[in-house]
Amino acid sequence: AQKITQTQPGMFVQEKEAVTLDCTYDTSDPSYGLFWYKQPSSGEMIFLIYQGSYDQQNATEGRYSLNFQKARKSANLVISASQLGDSAMYFCAMREAPMDSSYKLIFGSGTRLLVRP
Amino acid sequence: DVKVTQSSRYLVKRTGEKVFLECVQDMDHENMFWYRQDPGLGLRLIYFSYDVKMKEKGDIPEGYSVSREKKERFSLILESASTNQTSMYLCASRPRLARLTNTGELFFGEGSRLTVL
């Protein structure tokens, strides 16, 4: 069964508008973490934002925020005021274990975002 | 800044050839990972290593092996390349004590795009 689901293969957004990229996850572990990475066309994976399962508040990093709905098992990425440089692949990932154990990250299939001028 | 370097950005090999993909990190990270990225499938874990000479199979180890003789270097080996191994390969690392980064994210190299003819 897929642990991380990104249902939007591709999305468009107008420059300066906000966009939400969806991510749902499946785990029975009470301690987990959720990550978003950006992959521009150059290929490198850029870490954007992190949400721990015990964090009370939604994570924010500049124009990025994570809409964490624990009961629904969703961790959507919100990008405010989109810029042309935001055009990239975006991956949602999950850590299924306490942070100090020997964990790995499980990734979703990704969403390609294109920002229109 | 953490630097994860993959030896080749682009490789073209023939079916049956032995292929080595090299990855070096300069931050004394204990844990290293090899992922494969394919369109629509996201990143899938091939192998990972928690320490020198240690290795664990990921989700898709068939057709691959790895070597970790030194802490900073993690090599992915395709013993006999096949066309279905044409893909983007991403190496990543992180410290064992993930709390050192506060988030526990993986640090990625720029990827190696392998084409097997």
Short mmCIF file of N, CA and C in Angstrom, two decimals, chain A residues 9-106:
data_model
loop_
_atom_site.label_atom_id
_atom_site.label_comp_id
_atom_site.label_asym_id
_atom_site.label_seq_id
_atom_site.Cartn_x
_atom_site.Cartn_y
_atom_site.Cartn_z
N PRO A 9 -0.48 15.10 -10.54
CA PRO A 9 0.76 14.94 -11.30
C PRO A 9 1.32 16.28 -11.78
N GLY A 10 0.41 17.20 -12.13
CA GLY A 10 0.85 18.49 -12.62
C GLY A 10 -0.13 19.58 -12.24
N MET A 11 0.39 20.78 -12.04
CA MET A 11 -0.47 21.91 -11.69
C MET A 11 0.08 23.19 -12.31
N PHE A 12 -0.86 24.11 -12.61
CA PHE A 12 -0.49 25.44 -13.06
C PHE A 12 -0.92 26.45 -12.02
N VAL A 13 -0.17 27.53 -11.91
CA VAL A 13 -0.58 28.64 -11.05
C VAL A 13 -0.10 29.93 -11.70
N GLN A 14 -0.90 30.97 -11.53
CA GLN A 14 -0.51 32.27 -12.05
C GLN A 14 0.50 32.91 -11.10
N GLU A 15 1.47 33.57 -11.67
CA GLU A 15 2.46 34.28 -10.86
C GLU A 15 1.76 35.18 -9.86
N LYS A 16 2.29 35.20 -8.63
CA LYS A 16 1.83 36.02 -7.51
C LYS A 16 0.61 35.43 -6.79
N GLU A 17 0.04 34.36 -7.33
CA GLU A 17 -1.07 33.71 -6.64
C GLU A 17 -0.53 32.63 -5.71
N ALA A 18 -1.40 32.18 -4.80
CA ALA A 18 -1.05 31.08 -3.91
C ALA A 18 -1.45 29.75 -4.53
N VAL A 19 -0.76 28.68 -4.16
CA VAL A 19 -1.08 27.35 -4.68
C VAL A 19 -0.89 26.33 -3.55
N THR A 20 -1.75 25.32 -3.58
CA THR A 20 -1.68 24.24 -2.59
C THR A 20 -1.36 22.93 -3.29
N LEU A 21 -0.32 22.26 -2.83
CA LEU A 21 0.04 20.94 -3.36
C LEU A 21 -0.36 19.90 -2.31
N ASP A 22 -1.11 18.90 -2.76
CA ASP A 22 -1.70 17.94 -1.84
C ASP A 22 -0.76 16.78 -1.51
N CYS A 23 -0.88 16.30 -0.29
CA CYS A 23 -0.12 15.13 0.15
C CYS A 23 -0.90 14.44 1.25
N THR A 24 -1.18 13.17 1.07
CA THR A 24 -1.75 12.37 2.15
C THR A 24 -0.80 11.24 2.47
N TYR A 25 -0.87 10.76 3.70
CA TYR A 25 0.07 9.75 4.14
C TYR A 25 -0.65 8.68 4.95
N ASP A 26 0.03 7.59 5.14
CA ASP A 26 -0.55 6.47 5.87
C ASP A 26 0.53 5.89 6.79
N THR A 27 0.27 5.90 8.08
CA THR A 27 1.16 5.31 9.04
C THR A 27 0.42 4.99 10.32
N SER A 28 0.88 3.98 11.03
CA SER A 28 0.32 3.66 12.34
C SER A 28 1.31 4.03 13.45
N ASP A 29 2.45 4.55 13.05
CA ASP A 29 3.46 4.95 14.03
C ASP A 29 3.07 6.31 14.60
N PRO A 30 3.06 6.48 15.94
CA PRO A 30 2.68 7.78 16.50
C PRO A 30 3.75 8.85 16.31
N SER A 31 4.98 8.43 16.08
CA SER A 31 6.07 9.39 15.91
C SER A 31 6.53 9.35 14.47
N TYR A 32 6.28 10.41 13.76
CA TYR A 32 6.67 10.47 12.35
C TYR A 32 6.93 11.92 11.97
N GLY A 33 7.52 12.10 10.81
CA GLY A 33 7.79 13.45 10.32
C GLY A 33 7.47 13.54 8.85
N LEU A 34 7.10 14.72 8.44
CA LEU A 34 6.71 14.95 7.05
C LEU A 34 7.58 16.05 6.46
N PHE A 35 8.01 15.85 5.25
CA PHE A 35 8.95 16.75 4.58
C PHE A 35 8.39 17.12 3.21
N TRP A 36 8.79 18.30 2.76
CA TRP A 36 8.59 18.68 1.37
C TRP A 36 9.95 19.07 0.77
N TYR A 37 10.18 18.55 -0.43
CA TYR A 37 11.38 18.87 -1.19
C TYR A 37 10.97 19.47 -2.53
N LYS A 38 11.83 20.34 -3.03
CA LYS A 38 11.66 20.93 -4.36
C LYS A 38 12.79 20.43 -5.26
N GLN A 39 12.45 20.05 -6.47
CA GLN A 39 13.46 19.61 -7.43
C GLN A 39 13.35 20.43 -8.71
N PRO A 40 14.20 21.44 -8.88
CA PRO A 40 14.20 22.20 -10.14
C PRO A 40 14.69 21.31 -11.29
N SER A 41 14.65 21.86 -12.48
CA SER A 41 15.06 21.08 -13.66
C SER A 41 16.53 20.67 -13.60
N SER A 42 17.32 21.35 -12.82
CA SER A 42 18.73 20.99 -12.68
C SER A 42 18.93 19.67 -11.92
N GLY A 43 17.93 19.25 -11.18
CA GLY A 43 17.99 17.91 -10.57
C GLY A 43 18.22 17.85 -9.08
N GLU A 44 18.80 18.88 -8.49
CA GLU A 44 19.09 18.74 -7.06
C GLU A 44 17.80 18.82 -6.24
N MET A 45 17.79 18.11 -5.13
CA MET A 45 16.64 18.09 -4.22
C MET A 45 16.87 19.12 -3.13
N ILE A 46 15.95 20.07 -3.03
CA ILE A 46 16.09 21.16 -2.06
C ILE A 46 15.05 20.96 -0.97
N PHE A 47 15.50 20.83 0.27
CA PHE A 47 14.60 20.67 1.40
C PHE A 47 13.89 22.00 1.67
N LEU A 48 12.55 21.93 1.80
CA LEU A 48 11.77 23.14 1.98
C LEU A 48 11.24 23.32 3.40
N ILE A 49 10.60 22.26 3.93
CA ILE A 49 9.87 22.44 5.16
C ILE A 49 9.63 21.09 5.82
N TYR A 50 9.50 21.11 7.15
CA TYR A 50 9.33 19.89 7.94
C TYR A 50 8.23 20.08 8.98
N GLN A 51 7.46 19.00 9.19
CA GLN A 51 6.43 18.98 10.23
C GLN A 51 6.55 17.70 11.03
N GLY A 52 6.75 17.80 12.33
CA GLY A 52 6.77 16.62 13.18
C GLY A 52 5.37 16.26 13.63
N SER A 53 5.13 14.99 13.89
CA SER A 53 3.78 14.55 14.23
C SER A 53 3.30 15.12 15.56
N TYR A 54 4.22 15.51 16.42
CA TYR A 54 3.82 16.07 17.71
C TYR A 54 3.81 17.59 17.72
N ASP A 55 4.18 18.18 16.60
CA ASP A 55 4.19 19.65 16.54
C ASP A 55 2.77 20.17 16.57
N GLN A 56 2.54 21.14 17.46
CA GLN A 56 1.19 21.67 17.63
C GLN A 56 0.80 22.65 16.54
N GLN A 57 1.79 23.37 16.04
CA GLN A 57 1.49 24.40 15.04
C GLN A 57 1.96 23.96 13.66
N ASN A 58 1.31 24.49 12.67
CA ASN A 58 1.73 24.23 11.29
C ASN A 58 3.08 24.89 11.03
N ALA A 59 3.95 24.17 10.33
CA ALA A 59 5.28 24.70 10.02
C ALA A 59 5.19 25.79 8.95
N THR A 60 6.05 26.78 9.08
CA THR A 60 6.15 27.82 8.06
C THR A 60 7.63 28.12 7.82
N GLU A 61 7.95 28.38 6.56
CA GLU A 61 9.31 28.80 6.19
C GLU A 61 9.17 29.80 5.05
N GLY A 62 9.19 31.07 5.39
CA GLY A 62 9.06 32.09 4.35
C GLY A 62 7.73 31.98 3.63
N ARG A 63 7.79 31.79 2.32
CA ARG A 63 6.54 31.69 1.54
C ARG A 63 5.92 30.30 1.58
N TYR A 64 6.59 29.37 2.26
CA TYR A 64 6.08 28.00 2.33
C TYR A 64 5.41 27.77 3.68
N SER A 65 4.28 27.12 3.65
CA SER A 65 3.65 26.69 4.88
C SER A 65 3.09 25.29 4.66
N LEU A 66 2.99 24.56 5.75
CA LEU A 66 2.51 23.19 5.66
C LEU A 66 1.18 23.12 6.39
N ASN A 67 0.14 22.78 5.69
CA ASN A 67 -1.20 22.65 6.27
C ASN A 67 -1.35 21.22 6.77
N PHE A 68 -1.07 21.03 8.06
CA PHE A 68 -1.02 19.72 8.67
C PHE A 68 -2.36 19.39 9.32
N GLN A 69 -3.05 18.39 8.78
CA GLN A 69 -4.32 17.95 9.36
C GLN A 69 -4.14 16.49 9.77
N LYS A 70 -3.81 16.31 11.03
CA LYS A 70 -3.39 15.00 11.52
C LYS A 70 -4.49 13.96 11.41
N ALA A 71 -5.71 14.35 11.76
CA ALA A 71 -6.81 13.37 11.73
C ALA A 71 -7.10 12.91 10.31
N ARG A 72 -6.88 13.77 9.36
CA ARG A 72 -7.12 13.43 7.95
C ARG A 72 -5.88 12.84 7.30
N LYS A 73 -4.77 12.84 8.05
CA LYS A 73 -3.49 12.36 7.52
C LYS A 73 -3.14 13.09 6.23
N SER A 74 -3.19 14.40 6.31
CA SER A 74 -2.77 15.18 5.15
C SER A 74 -1.74 16.22 5.58
N ALA A 75 -0.86 16.55 4.65
CA ALA A 75 0.23 17.49 4.90
C ALA A 75 0.46 18.30 3.63
N ASN A 76 -0.46 19.17 3.33
CA ASN A 76 -0.40 19.92 2.07
C ASN A 76 0.57 21.08 2.17
N LEU A 77 1.27 21.31 1.08
CA LEU A 77 2.22 22.43 0.99
C LEU A 77 1.50 23.62 0.37
N VAL A 78 1.60 24.76 1.02
CA VAL A 78 1.03 25.98 0.48
C VAL A 78 2.18 26.93 0.13
N ILE A 79 2.19 27.36 -1.12
CA ILE A 79 3.18 28.35 -1.56
C ILE A 79 2.42 29.65 -1.80
N SER A 80 2.79 30.67 -1.09
CA SER A 80 2.12 31.97 -1.27
C SER A 80 2.89 32.80 -2.27
N ALA A 81 2.19 33.69 -2.94
CA ALA A 81 2.83 34.65 -3.87
C ALA A 81 3.81 33.95 -4.80
N SER A 82 3.29 33.04 -5.62
CA SER A 82 4.15 32.22 -6.50
C SER A 82 5.06 33.07 -7.37
N GLN A 83 6.26 32.53 -7.56
CA GLN A 83 7.24 33.19 -8.42
C GLN A 83 7.61 32.23 -9.55
N LEU A 84 8.14 32.79 -10.63
CA LEU A 84 8.52 31.95 -11.76
C LEU A 84 9.52 30.88 -11.35
N GLY A 85 10.38 31.21 -10.42
CA GLY A 85 11.37 30.26 -9.93
C GLY A 85 10.81 29.12 -9.11
N ASP A 86 9.53 29.17 -8.82
CA ASP A 86 8.89 28.07 -8.09
C ASP A 86 8.52 26.92 -9.02
N SER A 87 8.64 27.12 -10.33
CA SER A 87 8.36 26.05 -11.28
C SER A 87 9.36 24.92 -11.05
N ALA A 88 8.85 23.74 -10.71
CA ALA A 88 9.72 22.61 -10.32
C ALA A 88 8.84 21.41 -10.00
N MET A 89 9.50 20.28 -9.73
CA MET A 89 8.82 19.12 -9.14
C MET A 89 8.85 19.28 -7.64
N TYR A 90 7.76 18.88 -6.99
CA TYR A 90 7.68 18.94 -5.54
C TYR A 90 7.34 17.56 -5.01
N PHE A 91 8.13 17.13 -4.03
CA PHE A 91 7.94 15.81 -3.44
C PHE A 91 7.60 15.93 -1.96
N CYS A 92 6.61 15.15 -1.57
CA CYS A 92 6.26 14.98 -0.17
C CYS A 92 6.93 13.69 0.30
N ALA A 93 7.43 13.69 1.54
CA ALA A 93 8.12 12.51 2.07
C ALA A 93 7.79 12.34 3.54
N MET A 94 7.95 11.11 4.02
CA MET A 94 7.63 10.81 5.41
C MET A 94 8.73 10.01 6.06
N ARG A 95 8.99 10.33 7.32
CA ARG A 95 9.86 9.53 8.18
C ARG A 95 8.95 8.78 9.14
N GLU A 96 9.09 7.46 9.16
CA GLU A 96 8.19 6.64 9.99
C GLU A 96 8.94 6.09 11.18
N ALA A 97 9.40 6.94 12.06
CA ALA A 97 10.12 6.46 13.23
C ALA A 97 10.56 7.69 14.02
N PRO A 98 10.93 7.52 15.29
CA PRO A 98 11.49 8.66 16.02
C PRO A 98 12.75 9.18 15.33
N MET A 99 13.05 10.43 15.53
CA MET A 99 14.08 11.08 14.76
C MET A 99 15.45 10.45 14.98
N ASP A 100 15.72 9.90 16.10
CA ASP A 100 17.06 9.38 16.36
C ASP A 100 17.22 7.90 16.07
N SER A 101 16.24 7.30 15.45
CA SER A 101 16.41 5.90 15.08
C SER A 101 16.97 5.83 13.66
N SER A 102 17.21 4.63 13.24
CA SER A 102 17.77 4.44 11.90
C SER A 102 16.66 4.46 10.87
N TYR A 103 16.17 5.63 10.58
CA TYR A 103 15.02 5.74 9.69
C TYR A 103 15.45 6.08 8.27
N LYS A 104 14.53 5.90 7.35
CA LYS A 104 14.70 6.34 5.97
C LYS A 104 13.48 7.17 5.61
N LEU A 105 13.54 7.86 4.50
CA LEU A 105 12.41 8.64 4.03
C LEU A 105 11.70 7.90 2.90
N ILE A 106 10.37 7.96 2.95
CA ILE A 106 9.53 7.40 1.90
C ILE A 106 8.93 8.57 1.14
#
